[in-house]
Amino acid sequence: MKIATWNINGVKARIDSLLAWLKESGPDIVCLQEIKSVDDGFPRLEIEALGYHVETHGQKGFNGVALLSKLRPDEVNRGLPGDDTDEQSRFIEGVFSVEGGVIRVCSLYLPNGNPVDSEKYPYKLAWMRRLEAYAKQRLLLEEPFILAGDYNVIPEEHDCWDIKVWQNDALFLPETRAAFRRLRNLGFTDAVRATSDTVPLYTFWDYQAGCWPKNFGIRIDHLMLSPEATDRLVSTSIDKHVRAWEKPSDHVPVIGTFAFAPA
DNA sequence: ATGGTAGTCACACTA
């Protein structure tokens, strides 16, 4: 079973690429971020025509996440718990039946947090605290559980082309990485790192300043796995070639392959 | 180069 995450940076602008990639890659579950669409505006018919169920948690203009899946989810939950006043659509959770039980998969779009001296950075850190509290509770279920998405976190220096450029950025500040480590240390495995010794590995290349042709990238899209999901992890891959397509997203798909069979 | 590019939406805002 292939489970992928991809920040597509606007589903309306990326629908042709998304359909082409679904046909090429054939993932079973896809976690999308930055759909930048309300639920009614999401191009669900074209995606359903390829055999996917579509669940969205949209927002006008910004943010927005979605779950595409060959299996129909048994349960879907929208929004990260912990702050009823948070109106940004950054989190959706689906539960799927597989042979022998369920898997729980979340698509998350963690706040960017820049500029650091604005209210955006404390919002990011508060969001990470909420994610940690939520994840801690979910781990008690002892299920295969995958937190997939755009974390806007560069975990280590070697996940970045030039740390001097990023060291004071909200994606790399010590407090940001400490929050990421706290989450991981609850018992999660960074799937890409667990299956590859290659450094560096990138999932994002900025549109600006020729970052893509110069391979000036960062690794910020992650599949974080509970112990029960890690037990079933077979391999991971980063679909880097998609960054060279016409009108690309600045992020590429990250894919985990697992030894789960559909129910 | 106190720049650069892209998406959304209709003016800046976000990244």
Tab-separated table of C-alpha atoms (C1' of nucleotides) in Angstrom:
chain	number	residue	atom	x	y	z
A	1	MET	CA	0.000	0.000	0.000
A	2	LYS	CA	1.389	3.387	-1.071
A	3	ILE	CA	0.668	6.402	1.124
A	4	ALA	CA	1.846	9.776	-0.135
A	5	THR	CA	1.986	13.413	0.916
A	6	TRP	CA	2.165	16.354	-1.482
A	7	ASN	CA	1.837	20.089	-1.014
A	8	ILE	CA	0.360	20.944	-4.414
A	9	ASN	CA	0.259	24.748	-3.950
A	10	GLY	CA	-3.215	25.287	-5.410
A	11	VAL	CA	-5.393	22.431	-6.644
A	12	LYS	CA	-6.968	24.483	-9.440
A	13	ALA	CA	-3.589	25.397	-10.902
A	14	ARG	CA	-2.280	21.856	-10.387
A	15	ILE	CA	-5.195	19.623	-11.422
A	16	ASP	CA	-3.562	18.396	-14.654
A	17	SER	CA	-0.332	17.565	-12.809
A	18	LEU	CA	-2.248	15.894	-9.995
A	19	LEU	CA	-4.208	13.663	-12.388
A	20	ALA	CA	-1.053	12.778	-14.326
A	21	TRP	CA	0.787	11.926	-11.119
A	22	LEU	CA	-2.095	9.808	-9.763
A	23	LYS	CA	-2.110	7.810	-13.009
A	24	GLU	CA	1.650	7.419	-13.001
A	25	SER	CA	2.169	6.598	-9.335
A	26	GLY	CA	-1.128	4.931	-8.370
A	27	PRO	CA	-0.997	5.765	-4.641
A	28	ASP	CA	-3.633	4.220	-2.345
A	29	ILE	CA	-3.895	7.237	-0.048
A	30	VAL	CA	-2.785	10.796	-0.826
A	31	CYS	CA	-2.471	13.589	1.730
A	32	LEU	CA	-2.665	16.964	-0.015
A	33	GLN	CA	-1.792	20.359	1.445
A	34	GLU	CA	-2.304	23.934	0.273
A	35	ILE	CA	-5.288	23.112	-1.905
A	36	LYS	CA	-6.151	26.847	-1.662
A	37	SER	CA	-9.782	26.062	-2.375
A	38	VAL	CA	-13.087	25.907	-0.583
A	39	ASP	CA	-14.677	22.440	-0.446
A	40	ASP	CA	-17.205	23.271	-3.186
A	41	GLY	CA	-14.447	24.461	-5.520
A	42	PHE	CA	-12.354	21.289	-5.267
A	43	PRO	CA	-12.185	19.429	-8.613
A	44	ARG	CA	-13.491	16.189	-7.156
A	45	LEU	CA	-15.164	14.742	-10.256
A	46	GLU	CA	-11.923	14.345	-12.232
A	47	ILE	CA	-10.265	12.673	-9.254
A	48	GLU	CA	-13.236	10.437	-8.508
A	49	ALA	CA	-13.144	9.344	-12.160
A	50	LEU	CA	-9.740	7.788	-11.406
A	51	GLY	CA	-11.277	5.726	-8.613
A	52	TYR	CA	-10.515	7.908	-5.580
A	53	HIS	CA	-12.680	9.013	-2.706
A	54	VAL	CA	-12.208	12.686	-1.919
A	55	GLU	CA	-12.377	14.308	1.518
A	56	THR	CA	-11.497	17.972	1.848
A	57	HIS	CA	-11.054	20.555	4.563
A	58	GLY	CA	-10.844	23.716	2.517
A	59	GLN	CA	-10.540	27.443	3.011
A	60	LYS	CA	-10.902	30.393	0.650
A	61	GLY	CA	-7.612	31.425	-0.930
A	62	PHE	CA	-5.159	29.910	1.541
A	63	ASN	CA	-4.202	26.678	3.261
A	64	GLY	CA	-6.633	23.742	2.891
A	65	VAL	CA	-5.917	20.004	3.102
A	66	ALA	CA	-7.446	16.899	1.539
A	67	LEU	CA	-7.378	13.103	1.618
A	68	LEU	CA	-7.691	11.103	-1.601
A	69	SER	CA	-8.087	7.360	-1.161
A	70	LYS	CA	-8.915	4.248	-3.119
A	71	LEU	CA	-10.579	2.905	0.027
A	72	ARG	CA	-13.559	4.751	1.431
A	73	PRO	CA	-12.669	6.083	4.891
A	74	ASP	CA	-14.673	4.695	7.826
A	75	GLU	CA	-14.281	7.982	9.683
A	76	VAL	CA	-13.099	11.499	8.828
A	77	ASN	CA	-12.235	14.308	11.262
A	78	ARG	CA	-11.513	17.905	10.277
A	79	GLY	CA	-9.421	20.430	12.180
A	80	LEU	CA	-6.667	19.978	14.774
A	81	PRO	CA	-8.152	19.823	18.289
A	82	GLY	CA	-7.037	22.182	21.007
A	83	ASP	CA	-8.163	25.649	19.884
A	84	ASP	CA	-11.765	26.321	18.863
A	85	THR	CA	-10.855	29.843	17.728
A	86	ASP	CA	-8.368	28.622	15.075
A	87	GLU	CA	-10.064	29.171	11.701
A	88	GLN	CA	-7.202	27.998	9.457
A	89	SER	CA	-7.823	24.712	7.619
A	90	ARG	CA	-4.639	22.742	8.176
A	91	PHE	CA	-5.623	19.274	9.346
A	92	ILE	CA	-7.773	16.318	8.256
A	93	GLU	CA	-7.763	12.754	9.593
A	94	GLY	CA	-9.120	9.594	7.990
A	95	VAL	CA	-9.474	6.044	9.329
A	96	PHE	CA	-9.322	3.165	6.842
A	97	SER	CA	-10.030	-0.538	7.256
A	98	VAL	CA	-7.189	-2.821	6.302
A	99	GLU	CA	-6.593	-6.513	6.763
A	100	GLY	CA	-6.472	-7.141	10.496
A	101	GLY	CA	-7.559	-3.678	11.649
A	102	VAL	CA	-7.375	-0.024	10.704
A	103	ILE	CA	-4.839	2.596	9.706
A	104	ARG	CA	-5.213	6.212	10.737
A	105	VAL	CA	-3.807	8.785	8.296
A	106	CYS	CA	-3.622	12.559	8.737
A	107	SER	CA	-2.851	15.269	6.205
A	108	LEU	CA	-1.360	18.263	7.984
A	109	TYR	CA	-0.135	21.664	6.856
A	110	LEU	CA	1.941	23.051	9.695
A	111	PRO	CA	2.137	26.867	9.808
A	112	ASN	CA	5.178	28.431	8.109
A	113	GLY	CA	5.831	30.836	10.979
A	114	ASN	CA	7.612	33.632	9.124
A	115	PRO	CA	8.275	36.400	9.814
A	116	VAL	CA	9.649	35.258	13.155
A	117	ASP	CA	9.056	38.622	14.874
A	118	SER	CA	5.342	38.579	13.968
A	119	GLU	CA	2.408	36.773	15.570
A	120	LYS	CA	2.911	34.022	12.981
A	121	TYR	CA	5.802	32.390	14.844
A	122	PRO	CA	4.017	31.957	18.189
A	123	TYR	CA	1.045	30.608	16.206
A	124	LYS	CA	3.346	27.999	14.648
A	125	LEU	CA	4.768	26.958	18.022
A	126	ALA	CA	1.289	26.802	19.583
A	127	TRP	CA	0.089	24.677	16.654
A	128	MET	CA	3.021	22.294	17.217
A	129	ARG	CA	2.086	22.012	20.909
A	130	ARG	CA	-1.474	21.129	19.892
A	131	LEU	CA	-0.181	18.557	17.398
A	132	GLU	CA	1.985	17.006	20.100
A	133	ALA	CA	-0.948	16.763	22.546
A	134	TYR	CA	-3.194	15.279	19.863
A	135	ALA	CA	-0.524	12.785	18.740
A	136	LYS	CA	0.131	11.680	22.300
A	137	GLN	CA	-3.520	10.725	22.690
A	138	ARG	CA	-3.682	8.949	19.337
A	139	LEU	CA	-0.583	6.858	20.139
A	140	LEU	CA	-2.468	5.359	23.077
A	141	LEU	CA	-4.676	3.594	20.513
A	142	GLU	CA	-1.609	1.588	19.402
A	143	GLU	CA	-2.737	1.705	15.767
A	144	PRO	CA	-0.756	2.096	12.578
A	145	PHE	CA	-0.924	5.888	12.541
A	146	ILE	CA	0.658	8.233	10.006
A	147	LEU	CA	1.072	11.988	10.395
A	148	ALA	CA	1.864	13.078	6.837
A	149	GLY	CA	2.314	16.531	5.481
A	150	ASP	CA	4.158	19.770	4.999
A	151	TYR	CA	5.693	20.328	8.434
A	152	ASN	CA	7.547	23.517	7.486
A	153	VAL	CA	10.363	22.088	9.619
A	154	ILE	CA	13.934	21.372	8.464
A	155	PRO	CA	14.861	18.663	10.980
A	156	GLU	CA	18.661	18.710	10.608
A	157	GLU	CA	21.368	20.799	8.981
A	158	HIS	CA	21.860	18.167	6.288
A	159	ASP	CA	18.198	18.567	5.226
A	160	CYS	CA	19.100	21.953	3.775
A	161	TRP	CA	21.330	23.128	0.923
A	162	ASP	CA	22.899	25.965	2.907
A	163	ILE	CA	22.152	26.300	6.568
A	164	LYS	CA	23.542	29.830	6.692
A	165	VAL	CA	20.597	30.934	4.561
A	166	TRP	CA	18.038	29.193	6.804
A	167	GLN	CA	19.429	29.294	10.332
A	168	ASN	CA	17.310	32.265	11.428
A	169	ASP	CA	14.213	31.145	9.540
A	170	ALA	CA	11.073	29.871	11.280
A	171	LEU	CA	11.642	26.515	9.519
A	172	PHE	CA	14.972	25.916	11.274
A	173	LEU	CA	15.130	27.931	14.514
A	174	PRO	CA	16.145	25.861	17.582
A	175	GLU	CA	12.660	26.189	19.102
A	176	THR	CA	11.078	24.865	15.908
A	177	ARG	CA	13.375	21.843	15.757
A	178	ALA	CA	12.959	21.201	19.472
A	179	ALA	CA	9.188	21.057	18.995
A	180	PHE	CA	9.644	18.650	16.088
A	181	ARG	CA	11.939	16.447	18.194
A	182	ARG	CA	9.409	16.430	21.044
A	183	LEU	CA	6.791	15.123	18.630
A	184	ARG	CA	9.154	12.507	17.175
A	185	ASN	CA	10.309	11.419	20.619
A	186	LEU	CA	6.766	10.458	21.562
A	187	GLY	CA	7.578	7.386	19.456
A	188	PHE	CA	7.354	8.447	15.807
A	189	THR	CA	9.713	7.457	13.015
A	190	ASP	CA	10.684	9.834	10.210
A	191	ALA	CA	9.984	7.364	7.394
A	192	VAL	CA	12.294	8.885	4.773
A	193	ARG	CA	15.249	9.070	7.174
A	194	ALA	CA	14.588	5.543	8.431
A	195	THR	CA	14.890	4.109	4.939
A	196	SER	CA	17.717	6.181	3.466
A	197	ASP	CA	21.267	7.101	4.425
A	198	THR	CA	21.450	9.560	1.518
A	199	VAL	CA	22.123	13.163	2.473
A	200	PRO	CA	20.951	15.569	1.466
A	201	LEU	CA	17.384	14.738	0.437
A	202	TYR	CA	15.033	17.541	-0.555
A	203	THR	CA	11.256	17.821	-1.023
A	204	PHE	CA	10.962	21.569	-1.725
A	205	TRP	CA	12.774	23.970	-4.042
A	206	ASP	CA	11.759	27.645	-3.982
A	207	TYR	CA	10.409	29.151	-7.199
A	208	GLN	CA	12.722	32.122	-6.771
A	209	ALA	CA	16.354	32.721	-7.665
A	210	GLY	CA	16.744	29.543	-9.725
A	211	CYS	CA	16.704	27.260	-6.705
A	212	TRP	CA	15.508	24.216	-8.668
A	213	PRO	CA	18.191	24.202	-11.412
A	214	LYS	CA	20.844	24.822	-8.739
A	215	ASN	CA	19.348	22.098	-6.489
A	216	PHE	CA	18.988	24.554	-3.609
A	217	GLY	CA	16.334	22.582	-1.730
A	218	ILE	CA	15.130	21.702	1.747
A	219	ARG	CA	13.425	18.632	3.241
A	220	ILE	CA	10.243	19.759	4.991
A	221	ASP	CA	7.589	17.233	3.869
A	222	HIS	CA	7.541	14.267	6.220
A	223	LEU	CA	5.822	10.967	6.907
A	224	MET	CA	5.906	10.454	10.664
A	225	LEU	CA	4.978	6.910	11.686
A	226	SER	CA	3.705	5.346	14.891
A	227	PRO	CA	5.540	2.160	15.967
A	228	GLU	CA	2.739	0.035	14.488
A	229	ALA	CA	3.086	1.821	11.124
A	230	THR	CA	6.890	1.629	11.256
A	231	ASP	CA	6.602	-2.163	11.670
A	232	ARG	CA	4.938	-2.288	8.238
A	233	LEU	CA	7.190	0.212	6.440
A	234	VAL	CA	8.836	-1.280	3.351
A	235	SER	CA	10.390	1.692	1.548
A	236	THR	CA	10.058	5.381	0.759
A	237	SER	CA	10.634	7.531	-2.293
A	238	ILE	CA	10.632	11.189	-3.274
A	239	ASP	CA	9.135	11.918	-6.705
A	240	LYS	CA	11.720	14.571	-7.528
A	241	HIS	CA	11.056	14.399	-11.282
A	242	VAL	CA	7.650	16.047	-10.752
A	243	ARG	CA	9.446	19.312	-9.877
A	244	ALA	CA	10.624	19.504	-13.516
A	245	TRP	CA	7.081	19.252	-14.938
A	246	GLU	CA	5.264	22.142	-16.588
A	247	LYS	CA	3.864	24.593	-13.999
A	248	PRO	CA	5.145	22.588	-11.004
A	249	SER	CA	4.352	22.933	-7.335
A	250	ASP	CA	7.378	24.019	-5.322
A	251	HIS	CA	6.993	20.749	-3.348
A	252	VAL	CA	7.186	17.168	-4.701
A	253	PRO	CA	5.330	14.016	-3.566
A	254	VAL	CA	6.855	11.913	-0.783
A	255	ILE	CA	5.718	8.283	-0.776
A	256	GLY	CA	5.818	5.476	1.754
A	257	THR	CA	5.182	1.865	0.780
A	258	PHE	CA	3.676	-0.320	3.515
A	259	ALA	CA	2.846	-3.982	3.940
A	260	PHE	CA	-0.867	-3.460	4.492
A	261	ALA	CA	-3.523	-5.252	2.509
A	262	PRO	CA	-6.985	-3.738	1.997
A	263	ALA	CA	-9.684	-5.247	4.200
B	1	DA	C1'	19.466	42.784	-6.767
B	2	DT	C1'	16.357	45.694	0.456
B	3	DG	C1'	15.553	41.541	-5.310
B	4	DG	C1'	13.532	37.117	-6.992
B	5	DT	C1'	8.372	33.690	-8.453
B	6	DA	C1'	3.905	31.727	-7.912
B	7	DG	C1'	-1.374	31.128	-6.553
B	8	DT	C1'	-5.530	33.168	-5.283
B	9	DC	C1'	-8.541	36.723	-6.190
B	10	DA	C1'	-9.612	40.941	-7.443
B	11	DC	C1'	-6.085	44.094	-3.310
B	12	DA	C1'	-2.741	42.525	-1.086
B	13	DC	C1'	-1.436	38.488	1.234
B	14	DT	C1'	0.972	34.156	1.812
B	15	DA	C1'	4.837	31.456	1.042
